[in-house]
CSV table of C-alpha atoms in Angstrom, one decimal:
chain,number,residue,atom,x,y,z
A,1,THR,CA,0.2,0.1,0.1
A,2,GLN,CA,0.9,3.7,-0.4
A,3,SER,CA,1.4,4.1,3.4
A,4,ALA,CA,3.6,1.1,3.6
A,5,LEU,CA,6.0,2.6,0.9
A,6,LEU,CA,5.8,6.2,2.6
A,7,GLU,CA,6.9,4.3,6.3
A,8,ALA,CA,9.7,2.5,4.1
A,9,MET,CA,10.8,5.8,2.6
A,10,GLU,CA,10.8,8.3,5.5
A,11,GLU,CA,11.0,6.0,8.5
A,12,LYS,CA,13.5,3.5,7.2
A,13,GLN,CA,11.4,0.7,8.5
A,14,VAL,CA,8.4,-1.4,7.8
A,15,THR,CA,5.8,-2.9,9.9
A,16,VAL,CA,4.2,-6.3,9.3
A,17,ASP,CA,1.4,-7.7,11.2
A,18,GLY,CA,2.4,-5.5,14.0
A,19,THR,CA,6.1,-6.1,14.1
A,20,THR,CA,8.8,-3.4,13.1
A,21,TYR,CA,11.7,-4.3,11.0
A,22,PRO,CA,14.3,-1.9,10.2
A,23,LEU,CA,15.7,-1.5,6.5
A,24,ALA,CA,19.4,-1.9,6.3
A,25,PRO,CA,21.6,1.5,4.7
A,26,PRO,CA,21.6,1.8,2.0
A,27,PHE,CA,18.0,1.7,1.4
A,28,LEU,CA,16.7,2.9,-2.0
A,29,VAL,CA,13.3,2.5,-3.6
A,30,LEU,CA,13.1,2.2,-7.1
A,31,ALA,CA,9.2,2.5,-8.5
A,32,THR,CA,7.4,2.2,-12.0
A,33,GLN,CA,4.2,4.3,-13.0
A,34,ASN,CA,2.1,3.9,-15.8
A,35,PRO,CA,1.3,7.2,-17.7
A,36,VAL,CA,-1.9,8.8,-16.6
A,37,GLU,CA,-3.1,7.9,-20.1
A,38,PHE,CA,-3.8,4.2,-18.9
A,39,ALA,CA,-7.2,3.4,-17.7
A,40,GLY,CA,-7.3,3.5,-13.9
A,41,THR,CA,-3.8,5.4,-13.3
A,42,PHE,CA,-3.8,8.9,-11.4
A,43,PRO,CA,-1.0,11.3,-11.0
A,44,LEU,CA,0.9,11.1,-8.0
A,45,PRO,CA,0.2,13.5,-5.1
A,46,GLU,CA,2.9,16.0,-4.9
A,47,ALA,CA,3.8,14.9,-1.4
A,48,GLN,CA,4.9,11.6,-2.9
A,49,VAL,CA,6.6,12.9,-6.0
A,50,ASP,CA,8.8,15.1,-3.4
A,51,ARG,CA,10.3,12.0,-2.1
A,52,PHE,CA,11.9,10.9,-5.3
A,53,LEU,CA,15.4,12.3,-6.2
A,54,MET,CA,14.9,11.7,-10.2
A,55,ARG,CA,12.4,10.7,-12.8
A,56,VAL,CA,13.3,8.7,-15.8
A,57,ASN,CA,10.7,8.5,-18.9
A,58,LEU,CA,11.4,5.8,-21.2
A,59,GLY,CA,9.8,5.8,-24.9
A,60,TYR,CA,9.1,2.5,-26.6
A,61,LEU,CA,11.7,0.9,-28.9
A,62,ASP,CA,11.5,0.9,-32.4
A,63,VAL,CA,10.0,-2.4,-34.1
A,64,ALA,CA,13.9,-3.7,-35.1
A,65,HIS,CA,15.2,-2.8,-31.5
A,66,GLU,CA,12.0,-4.6,-30.1
A,67,VAL,CA,12.4,-7.6,-32.5
A,68,GLN,CA,16.1,-8.1,-31.2
A,69,VAL,CA,14.9,-8.1,-27.5
A,70,LEU,CA,12.3,-10.4,-28.4
A,71,ASP,CA,14.8,-12.7,-29.9
A,72,ARG,CA,17.3,-13.0,-27.0
């Protein structure tokens, strides 16, 4: 859930079934996000966007490169 993600990012710990576990440094969060155009997606609230150091947008591969990936 989002609250679990925020706990991990802000408090450097996670709580599962009432038991709290510290997260060992370095603790990093890598996340993915679908474009807003996809059904059922919504923009991240500013409070969550501010917690990420960077944002990388990856476009689609051209057909030739996609075929190369599929052939691997």
